[in-house]
Amino acid sequence: MGSICRALVLLCLSCLMILACSETNTLEQGKQLRHGELLRSSNGIFRLGFFQLSSYADKSFLGIWYKDSGWYKNEGNTPIVQFPVWIANRNNPIFNRSGILSVNRNGCPQILSGEKEIIALCSTRASKARATLQVDGNFVLQELNSDGSVKGNLWQSFDHPTDTLLPGMKLGFNLKTGFNWTLTSRRSFFSPASGSFTLAVDPNDTKQLVILRPDDVYWRSGPWQRSSSGFPHLKSLQDSGYNFSFTQNEYETYFNFTTNPALVIFPKLRIEYEGSDRVLEISTEGFSRSLVSCTSHYSSSNCHSGVLRQTEEGLLVWCNYTTTAGCIKQKLPECRDTMLDYDYISSDYGSMSSPGYRFSDSENLTLEDCKVKCLLNCSCFTFATTNDKDETGSEIWVSRAFFRQTYNGRMIYMLLSKGMFASLSRFTKFLTY
């Protein structure tokens, strides 16, 4: 009987040791984190590991996500995470589930594909170091003394954001270290690579946030108003547990936010890739809210010169000719009617009767970029992405071409002025000139 009890005790201890190892939040120097293995923050909220965007994707990435954001198609497989809060290799995906994360002999985290290095996350050198996923979702590389105590921080993921701002992260710049903290949207729903929109603190010392596209300013927040506790359109969130702040001193200028944990669960602020429908979104568990929507479906008659239009829900919408705050209307060529707002609708899947003009894949164009290419070409009213797998690339039609509906075709888009939307709700055939 005694031997059975001792065996049971040893078995329980072994299970606890295995559980403790599987629940670690730290990657020690010389150790490896492989596909299917995770780091878990000590509060259980965050996960770090390799993930895929969909169950049929052939690419994987190293990232951080909230614990309930990932799911598994099959037990033991790479987790599926649609919206991670941070990605280490967004522009350098890994194929064949061969990814490995390790802290190398120089004390720097590196991502390997098999034995080949894909990306080194830092350029520092330390003889003894470890990387820890902290309770706020920050992945921190720490230099250690010979006795194992922490000497200092060498690198952190919070200094290299992707498209998401977490409480405690900074959006702005540090004049001493040279860090420029910005958020850049993903390329499409199926591609987390760097996209068209960037959220940043205006470097021109205007104390405001700006959303930038490659060639222009897309949106301005308006100056921070210390007397009224922030940007006007964020006031409605103050009572919901969000606290926003703007800091400026001789070393740093940055925007950030904190939350009341009793009111807000799993908060994040994300810049979207879609453009017109929603650009900036704040979300928590089971709830999301657009903060900025530069949609051209709103009539210019609702705007007044120099005044930012705001819906009852606190949503900022398109205001024509406003340059001090709000969505900045794009400058159009003379061939386009500057008094009209333009947007696009999608057809059924199909093909065009003749080839269009294809832009080089090296331009890394998104669907929003493709819309702009079409809008700036006076002869274009039809466009499509060229890579259906991740909805990237651009092809526009500027000559006579018919749309043909096919079940194995591409999604074709038609550029229309606002006045045409009322009379055209769906189409299966159209002609461009």
mmCIF file of C-alpha atoms in Angstrom, residues 66-367:
data_model
loop_
_atom_site.group_PDB
_atom_site.id
_atom_site.type_symbol
_atom_site.label_atom_id
_atom_site.label_comp_id
_atom_site.label_asym_id
_atom_site.label_seq_id
_atom_site.Cartn_x
_atom_site.Cartn_y
_atom_site.Cartn_z
ATOM 1 C CA TYR A 66 -4.807 37.430 -25.968
ATOM 2 C CA LYS A 67 -5.484 33.965 -24.578
ATOM 3 C CA ASP A 68 -8.985 33.633 -26.067
ATOM 4 C CA SER A 69 -7.964 34.891 -29.529
ATOM 5 C CA GLY A 70 -6.440 31.623 -30.731
ATOM 6 C CA TRP A 71 -8.060 28.304 -31.631
ATOM 7 C CA TYR A 72 -6.866 24.957 -32.929
ATOM 8 C CA LYS A 73 -8.210 23.096 -35.940
ATOM 9 C CA ASN A 74 -6.672 19.892 -34.591
ATOM 10 C CA GLU A 75 -5.063 19.192 -31.238
ATOM 11 C CA GLY A 76 -1.341 19.927 -31.305
ATOM 12 C CA ASN A 77 -1.464 21.990 -34.484
ATOM 13 C CA THR A 78 -0.250 25.551 -34.887
ATOM 14 C CA PRO A 79 -2.871 27.887 -33.355
ATOM 15 C CA ILE A 80 -5.083 29.964 -35.654
ATOM 16 C CA VAL A 81 -5.018 33.641 -34.641
ATOM 17 C CA GLN A 82 -6.831 36.191 -36.809
ATOM 18 C CA PHE A 83 -5.833 39.320 -34.911
ATOM 19 C CA PRO A 84 -2.671 39.032 -32.791
ATOM 20 C CA VAL A 85 -1.550 42.091 -30.849
ATOM 21 C CA TRP A 86 2.064 41.840 -32.044
ATOM 22 C CA ILE A 87 3.926 40.070 -34.849
ATOM 23 C CA ALA A 88 7.698 39.679 -34.931
ATOM 24 C CA ASN A 89 8.064 38.721 -38.598
ATOM 25 C CA ARG A 90 5.043 40.220 -40.337
ATOM 26 C CA ASN A 91 7.021 40.774 -43.564
ATOM 27 C CA ASN A 92 9.073 37.565 -43.316
ATOM 28 C CA PRO A 93 6.699 34.587 -42.983
ATOM 29 C CA ILE A 94 7.826 31.046 -42.229
ATOM 30 C CA PHE A 95 6.817 28.078 -44.366
ATOM 31 C CA ASN A 96 6.308 24.404 -43.507
ATOM 32 C CA ARG A 97 5.913 24.970 -39.764
ATOM 33 C CA SER A 98 9.653 24.956 -39.318
ATOM 34 C CA GLY A 99 9.888 28.050 -37.115
ATOM 35 C CA ILE A 100 12.100 28.162 -34.039
ATOM 36 C CA LEU A 101 12.563 31.009 -31.559
ATOM 37 C CA SER A 102 15.737 31.068 -29.493
ATOM 38 C CA VAL A 103 17.985 33.436 -27.565
ATOM 39 C CA ASN A 104 21.335 33.034 -29.299
ATOM 40 C CA ARG A 105 24.839 33.046 -27.838
ATOM 41 C CA ASN A 106 25.005 36.844 -28.227
ATOM 42 C CA GLY A 107 21.915 37.219 -26.067
ATOM 43 C CA CYS A 108 19.576 38.213 -28.903
ATOM 44 C CA PRO A 109 16.213 36.577 -29.738
ATOM 45 C CA GLN A 110 16.232 35.166 -33.252
ATOM 46 C CA ILE A 111 13.686 33.402 -35.451
ATOM 47 C CA LEU A 112 14.909 30.402 -37.413
ATOM 48 C CA SER A 113 13.303 28.402 -40.190
ATOM 49 C CA GLY A 114 14.920 25.044 -39.696
ATOM 50 C CA GLU A 115 18.576 26.005 -39.287
ATOM 51 C CA LYS A 116 18.344 29.198 -41.352
ATOM 52 C CA GLU A 117 17.972 32.544 -39.602
ATOM 53 C CA ILE A 118 14.942 34.513 -40.791
ATOM 54 C CA ILE A 119 15.205 37.534 -38.560
ATOM 55 C CA ALA A 120 17.184 38.721 -35.536
ATOM 56 C CA LEU A 121 15.009 40.766 -33.202
ATOM 57 C CA CYS A 122 17.831 42.888 -31.817
ATOM 58 C CA SER A 123 21.447 43.903 -32.362
ATOM 59 C CA THR A 124 22.557 43.935 -28.729
ATOM 60 C CA ARG A 125 25.161 41.623 -27.237
ATOM 61 C CA ALA A 126 25.028 40.032 -23.799
ATOM 62 C CA SER A 127 26.835 37.014 -22.425
ATOM 63 C CA LYS A 128 23.834 36.070 -20.292
ATOM 64 C CA ALA A 129 20.220 36.922 -21.141
ATOM 65 C CA ARG A 130 16.653 35.672 -21.109
ATOM 66 C CA ALA A 131 13.378 36.750 -22.733
ATOM 67 C CA THR A 132 10.120 36.981 -20.770
ATOM 68 C CA LEU A 133 6.498 37.506 -21.774
ATOM 69 C CA GLN A 134 5.288 39.951 -19.160
ATOM 70 C CA VAL A 135 1.798 40.437 -17.724
ATOM 71 C CA ASP A 136 1.110 43.491 -19.928
ATOM 72 C CA GLY A 137 1.882 41.598 -23.159
ATOM 73 C CA ASN A 138 5.387 43.028 -23.532
ATOM 74 C CA PHE A 139 8.070 40.533 -24.615
ATOM 75 C CA VAL A 140 11.233 41.743 -22.879
ATOM 76 C CA LEU A 141 14.863 40.684 -23.317
ATOM 77 C CA GLN A 142 16.782 41.086 -20.061
ATOM 78 C CA GLU A 143 20.525 41.029 -19.463
ATOM 79 C CA LEU A 144 21.478 39.010 -16.393
ATOM 80 C CA ASN A 145 24.285 39.290 -13.872
ATOM 81 C CA SER A 146 26.448 36.280 -13.130
ATOM 82 C CA ASP A 147 24.213 35.401 -10.159
ATOM 83 C CA GLY A 148 21.092 35.363 -12.359
ATOM 84 C CA SER A 149 19.675 38.696 -11.171
ATOM 85 C CA VAL A 150 18.402 41.190 -13.743
ATOM 86 C CA LYS A 151 20.989 43.755 -14.854
ATOM 87 C CA GLY A 152 18.700 45.656 -17.246
ATOM 88 C CA ASN A 153 16.429 45.503 -20.272
ATOM 89 C CA LEU A 154 18.067 45.159 -23.692
ATOM 90 C CA TRP A 155 15.068 44.990 -26.017
ATOM 91 C CA GLN A 156 11.260 44.894 -25.832
ATOM 92 C CA SER A 157 8.414 44.247 -28.257
ATOM 93 C CA PHE A 158 6.634 47.424 -27.093
ATOM 94 C CA ASP A 159 9.319 49.395 -28.963
ATOM 95 C CA HIS A 160 8.412 47.617 -32.208
ATOM 96 C CA PRO A 161 4.592 47.728 -32.514
ATOM 97 C CA THR A 162 2.743 46.358 -35.534
ATOM 98 C CA ASP A 163 -0.909 47.417 -35.930
ATOM 99 C CA THR A 164 -2.094 47.290 -32.298
ATOM 100 C CA LEU A 165 -1.623 49.499 -29.252
ATOM 101 C CA LEU A 166 -2.000 47.884 -25.824
ATOM 102 C CA PRO A 167 -2.369 49.731 -22.511
ATOM 103 C CA GLY A 168 1.077 50.963 -21.501
ATOM 104 C CA MET A 169 2.484 51.033 -25.044
ATOM 105 C CA LYS A 170 3.583 54.380 -26.477
ATOM 106 C CA LEU A 171 2.683 56.015 -29.771
ATOM 107 C CA GLY A 172 5.148 58.789 -30.597
ATOM 108 C CA PHE A 173 8.916 59.238 -30.568
ATOM 109 C CA ASN A 174 11.923 59.349 -28.246
ATOM 110 C CA LEU A 175 14.545 61.939 -29.159
ATOM 111 C CA LYS A 176 17.186 60.292 -26.966
ATOM 112 C CA THR A 177 16.948 56.719 -28.242
ATOM 113 C CA GLY A 178 15.633 57.480 -31.728
ATOM 114 C CA PHE A 179 12.606 55.212 -31.339
ATOM 115 C CA ASN A 180 9.608 56.181 -33.462
ATOM 116 C CA TRP A 181 6.551 54.308 -32.222
ATOM 117 C CA THR A 182 3.892 54.016 -34.936
ATOM 118 C CA LEU A 183 1.149 51.570 -35.900
ATOM 119 C CA THR A 184 0.995 50.287 -39.485
ATOM 120 C CA SER A 185 -2.066 48.478 -40.783
ATOM 121 C CA ARG A 186 -1.870 44.993 -42.221
ATOM 122 C CA ARG A 187 -2.039 44.503 -45.979
ATOM 123 C CA SER A 188 -5.325 42.580 -46.006
ATOM 124 C CA PHE A 189 -7.403 40.213 -43.896
ATOM 125 C CA PHE A 190 -5.246 37.348 -45.173
ATOM 126 C CA SER A 191 -1.863 39.098 -44.987
ATOM 127 C CA PRO A 192 -0.376 40.694 -41.848
ATOM 128 C CA ALA A 193 2.426 42.324 -43.891
ATOM 129 C CA SER A 194 2.793 46.110 -43.653
ATOM 130 C CA GLY A 195 -0.117 47.845 -45.372
ATOM 131 C CA SER A 196 -1.270 51.285 -46.494
ATOM 132 C CA PHE A 197 -2.104 53.181 -43.290
ATOM 133 C CA THR A 198 0.153 54.411 -40.478
ATOM 134 C CA LEU A 199 -1.013 55.936 -37.192
ATOM 135 C CA ALA A 200 1.549 58.278 -35.653
ATOM 136 C CA VAL A 201 2.027 61.361 -33.522
ATOM 137 C CA ASP A 202 2.453 64.316 -35.871
ATOM 138 C CA PRO A 203 6.217 65.054 -36.008
ATOM 139 C CA ASN A 204 5.463 68.747 -36.690
ATOM 140 C CA ASP A 205 4.811 69.414 -32.991
ATOM 141 C CA THR A 206 1.073 69.947 -33.408
ATOM 142 C CA LYS A 207 0.174 67.706 -30.447
ATOM 143 C CA GLN A 208 -2.134 65.541 -32.516
ATOM 144 C CA LEU A 209 -2.406 62.084 -34.021
ATOM 145 C CA VAL A 210 -2.335 61.579 -37.776
ATOM 146 C CA ILE A 211 -3.148 58.668 -40.063
ATOM 147 C CA LEU A 212 -0.859 58.642 -43.079
ATOM 148 C CA ARG A 213 -0.968 56.972 -46.455
ATOM 149 C CA PRO A 214 2.159 56.682 -48.623
ATOM 150 C CA ASP A 215 1.512 59.992 -50.386
ATOM 151 C CA ASP A 216 -0.776 62.026 -48.152
ATOM 152 C CA VAL A 217 -2.380 62.647 -44.773
ATOM 153 C CA TYR A 218 -5.588 60.638 -44.399
ATOM 154 C CA TRP A 219 -6.851 61.882 -41.037
ATOM 155 C CA ARG A 220 -5.966 64.275 -38.206
ATOM 156 C CA SER A 221 -7.197 64.072 -34.636
ATOM 157 C CA GLY A 222 -6.990 67.785 -33.935
ATOM 158 C CA PRO A 223 -4.713 69.132 -31.168
ATOM 159 C CA TRP A 224 -4.726 67.540 -27.740
ATOM 160 C CA GLN A 225 -6.847 69.635 -25.374
ATOM 161 C CA ARG A 226 -5.468 69.298 -21.880
ATOM 162 C CA SER A 227 -8.289 71.368 -20.374
ATOM 163 C CA SER A 228 -10.925 68.965 -21.730
ATOM 164 C CA SER A 229 -8.980 65.751 -21.095
ATOM 165 C CA GLY A 230 -7.834 64.856 -24.552
ATOM 166 C CA PHE A 231 -8.984 64.624 -28.140
ATOM 167 C CA PRO A 232 -12.656 65.593 -28.506
ATOM 168 C CA HIS A 233 -13.773 62.318 -30.082
ATOM 169 C CA LEU A 234 -12.292 60.217 -27.260
ATOM 170 C CA LYS A 235 -14.343 61.848 -24.499
ATOM 171 C CA SER A 236 -17.177 59.356 -24.822
ATOM 172 C CA LEU A 237 -14.797 56.527 -23.920
ATOM 173 C CA GLN A 238 -13.595 58.078 -20.654
ATOM 174 C CA ASP A 239 -16.634 56.791 -18.759
ATOM 175 C CA SER A 240 -16.188 53.324 -20.271
ATOM 176 C CA GLY A 241 -12.944 52.656 -18.431
ATOM 177 C CA TYR A 242 -10.448 54.139 -20.910
ATOM 178 C CA ASN A 243 -7.986 56.817 -19.816
ATOM 179 C CA PHE A 244 -6.001 58.568 -22.557
ATOM 180 C CA SER A 245 -2.930 60.725 -22.059
ATOM 181 C CA PHE A 246 -0.512 62.787 -24.125
ATOM 182 C CA THR A 247 3.010 63.382 -22.775
ATOM 183 C CA GLN A 248 5.627 65.795 -24.074
ATOM 184 C CA ASN A 249 8.987 66.589 -22.496
ATOM 185 C CA GLU A 250 12.577 67.191 -23.610
ATOM 186 C CA TYR A 251 13.097 63.496 -24.393
ATOM 187 C CA GLU A 252 9.740 62.060 -25.430
ATOM 188 C CA THR A 253 6.468 62.920 -27.111
ATOM 189 C CA TYR A 254 3.881 60.163 -26.988
ATOM 190 C CA PHE A 255 0.219 59.192 -26.724
ATOM 191 C CA ASN A 256 -0.945 56.175 -24.721
ATOM 192 C CA PHE A 257 -3.864 54.833 -22.766
ATOM 193 C CA THR A 258 -4.675 52.816 -19.676
ATOM 194 C CA THR A 259 -7.877 51.042 -18.679
ATOM 195 C CA ASN A 260 -9.853 50.147 -15.604
ATOM 196 C CA PRO A 261 -9.508 46.323 -15.394
ATOM 197 C CA ALA A 262 -12.881 46.119 -13.661
ATOM 198 C CA LEU A 263 -14.608 47.660 -16.691
ATOM 199 C CA VAL A 264 -12.443 46.660 -19.651
ATOM 200 C CA ILE A 265 -11.222 43.145 -20.523
ATOM 201 C CA PHE A 266 -8.610 42.452 -23.217
ATOM 202 C CA PRO A 267 -8.420 46.064 -24.513
ATOM 203 C CA LYS A 268 -6.581 47.096 -27.681
ATOM 204 C CA LEU A 269 -6.525 49.910 -30.210
ATOM 205 C CA ARG A 270 -5.902 48.783 -33.788
ATOM 206 C CA ILE A 271 -5.410 50.588 -37.086
ATOM 207 C CA GLU A 272 -7.409 48.834 -39.798
ATOM 208 C CA TYR A 273 -6.477 48.093 -43.389
ATOM 209 C CA GLU A 274 -9.877 48.719 -44.973
ATOM 210 C CA GLY A 275 -9.740 52.472 -45.389
ATOM 211 C CA SER A 276 -13.151 54.003 -45.886
ATOM 212 C CA ASP A 277 -15.397 51.805 -43.732
ATOM 213 C CA ARG A 278 -13.241 51.955 -40.630
ATOM 214 C CA VAL A 279 -9.688 53.063 -40.043
ATOM 215 C CA LEU A 280 -9.142 53.150 -36.298
ATOM 216 C CA GLU A 281 -10.877 50.723 -33.949
ATOM 217 C CA ILE A 282 -10.802 50.137 -30.217
ATOM 218 C CA SER A 283 -11.980 46.808 -28.883
ATOM 219 C CA THR A 284 -12.369 44.681 -25.803
ATOM 220 C CA GLU A 285 -13.723 41.200 -25.177
ATOM 221 C CA GLY A 286 -16.902 40.752 -27.206
ATOM 222 C CA PHE A 287 -17.050 44.431 -28.225
ATOM 223 C CA SER A 288 -15.436 46.640 -30.845
ATOM 224 C CA ARG A 289 -16.013 50.232 -31.803
ATOM 225 C CA SER A 290 -14.768 52.283 -34.731
ATOM 226 C CA LEU A 291 -13.160 55.555 -33.653
ATOM 227 C CA VAL A 292 -12.496 56.853 -37.166
ATOM 228 C CA SER A 293 -14.437 56.104 -40.352
ATOM 229 C CA CYS A 294 -13.509 58.075 -43.451
ATOM 230 C CA THR A 295 -16.471 56.881 -45.456
ATOM 231 C CA SER A 296 -17.553 58.856 -48.493
ATOM 232 C CA HIS A 297 -21.181 57.749 -48.110
ATOM 233 C CA TYR A 298 -21.795 60.787 -45.903
ATOM 234 C CA SER A 299 -23.023 63.865 -47.713
ATOM 235 C CA SER A 300 -20.818 66.934 -47.814
ATOM 236 C CA SER A 301 -23.888 68.958 -46.807
ATOM 237 C CA ASN A 302 -23.455 67.594 -43.276
ATOM 238 C CA CYS A 303 -20.066 69.277 -42.956
ATOM 239 C CA HIS A 304 -19.179 72.886 -42.351
ATOM 240 C CA SER A 305 -15.890 74.539 -43.153
ATOM 241 C CA GLY A 306 -13.392 73.993 -40.351
ATOM 242 C CA VAL A 307 -15.821 71.905 -38.264
ATOM 243 C CA LEU A 308 -15.404 68.209 -37.535
ATOM 244 C CA ARG A 309 -18.612 66.225 -38.034
ATOM 245 C CA GLN A 310 -19.328 63.614 -35.391
ATOM 246 C CA THR A 311 -22.136 61.056 -35.201
ATOM 247 C CA GLU A 312 -24.210 60.456 -32.071
ATOM 248 C CA GLU A 313 -22.060 57.399 -31.346
ATOM 249 C CA GLY A 314 -18.921 59.562 -31.319
ATOM 250 C CA LEU A 315 -17.732 58.250 -34.687
ATOM 251 C CA LEU A 316 -15.679 60.657 -36.796
ATOM 252 C CA VAL A 317 -16.814 60.717 -40.419
ATOM 253 C CA TRP A 318 -15.690 62.301 -43.665
ATOM 254 C CA CYS A 319 -15.722 66.097 -43.641
ATOM 255 C CA ASN A 320 -14.963 67.709 -46.986
ATOM 256 C CA TYR A 321 -12.358 70.462 -47.144
ATOM 257 C CA THR A 322 -11.402 70.113 -43.483
ATOM 258 C CA THR A 323 -7.653 70.301 -42.898
ATOM 259 C CA THR A 324 -7.474 71.022 -39.151
ATOM 260 C CA ALA A 325 -9.137 67.828 -37.958
ATOM 261 C CA GLY A 326 -10.972 64.799 -39.244
ATOM 262 C CA CYS A 327 -10.684 62.907 -42.513
ATOM 263 C CA ILE A 328 -8.802 64.796 -45.197
ATOM 264 C CA LYS A 329 -10.473 64.598 -48.589
ATOM 265 C CA GLN A 330 -8.023 63.395 -51.192
ATOM 266 C CA LYS A 331 -6.964 65.762 -53.945
ATOM 267 C CA LEU A 332 -8.540 64.544 -57.171
ATOM 268 C CA PRO A 333 -7.468 65.174 -60.760
ATOM 269 C CA GLU A 334 -9.484 67.747 -62.694
ATOM 270 C CA CYS A 335 -11.251 64.982 -64.611
ATOM 271 C CA ARG A 336 -12.992 63.864 -61.415
ATOM 272 C CA ASP A 337 -15.809 65.980 -60.031
ATOM 273 C CA THR A 338 -14.346 67.431 -56.833
ATOM 274 C CA MET A 339 -17.849 68.013 -55.444
ATOM 275 C CA LEU A 340 -18.566 64.277 -55.500
ATOM 276 C CA ASP A 341 -17.451 61.554 -53.130
ATOM 277 C CA TYR A 342 -16.188 58.323 -54.688
ATOM 278 C CA ASP A 343 -16.267 54.808 -53.330
ATOM 279 C CA TYR A 344 -16.346 51.309 -54.781
ATOM 280 C CA ILE A 345 -18.639 48.305 -54.797
ATOM 281 C CA SER A 346 -17.838 44.694 -55.566
ATOM 282 C CA SER A 347 -19.413 42.501 -58.186
ATOM 283 C CA ASP A 348 -19.845 38.770 -58.107
ATOM 284 C CA TYR A 349 -16.740 36.712 -58.840
ATOM 285 C CA GLY A 350 -15.776 36.830 -62.486
ATOM 286 C CA SER A 351 -13.311 38.086 -65.063
ATOM 287 C CA MET A 352 -12.932 40.903 -67.550
ATOM 288 C CA SER A 353 -13.086 40.308 -71.292
ATOM 289 C CA SER A 354 -9.634 41.822 -71.837
ATOM 290 C CA PRO A 355 -6.511 42.282 -69.687
ATOM 291 C CA GLY A 356 -6.075 45.489 -67.730
ATOM 292 C CA TYR A 357 -2.935 47.280 -66.628
ATOM 293 C CA ARG A 358 -1.111 45.362 -63.890
ATOM 294 C CA PHE A 359 1.094 47.169 -61.433
ATOM 295 C CA SER A 360 4.278 45.466 -60.312
ATOM 296 C CA ASP A 361 3.973 43.093 -57.358
ATOM 297 C CA SER A 362 7.080 44.761 -55.946
ATOM 298 C CA GLU A 363 4.925 47.798 -55.111
ATOM 299 C CA ASN A 364 3.117 45.696 -52.462
ATOM 300 C CA LEU A 365 -0.226 47.320 -53.220
ATOM 301 C CA THR A 366 -3.340 46.733 -51.128
ATOM 302 C CA LEU A 367 -6.979 46.885 -52.180
#
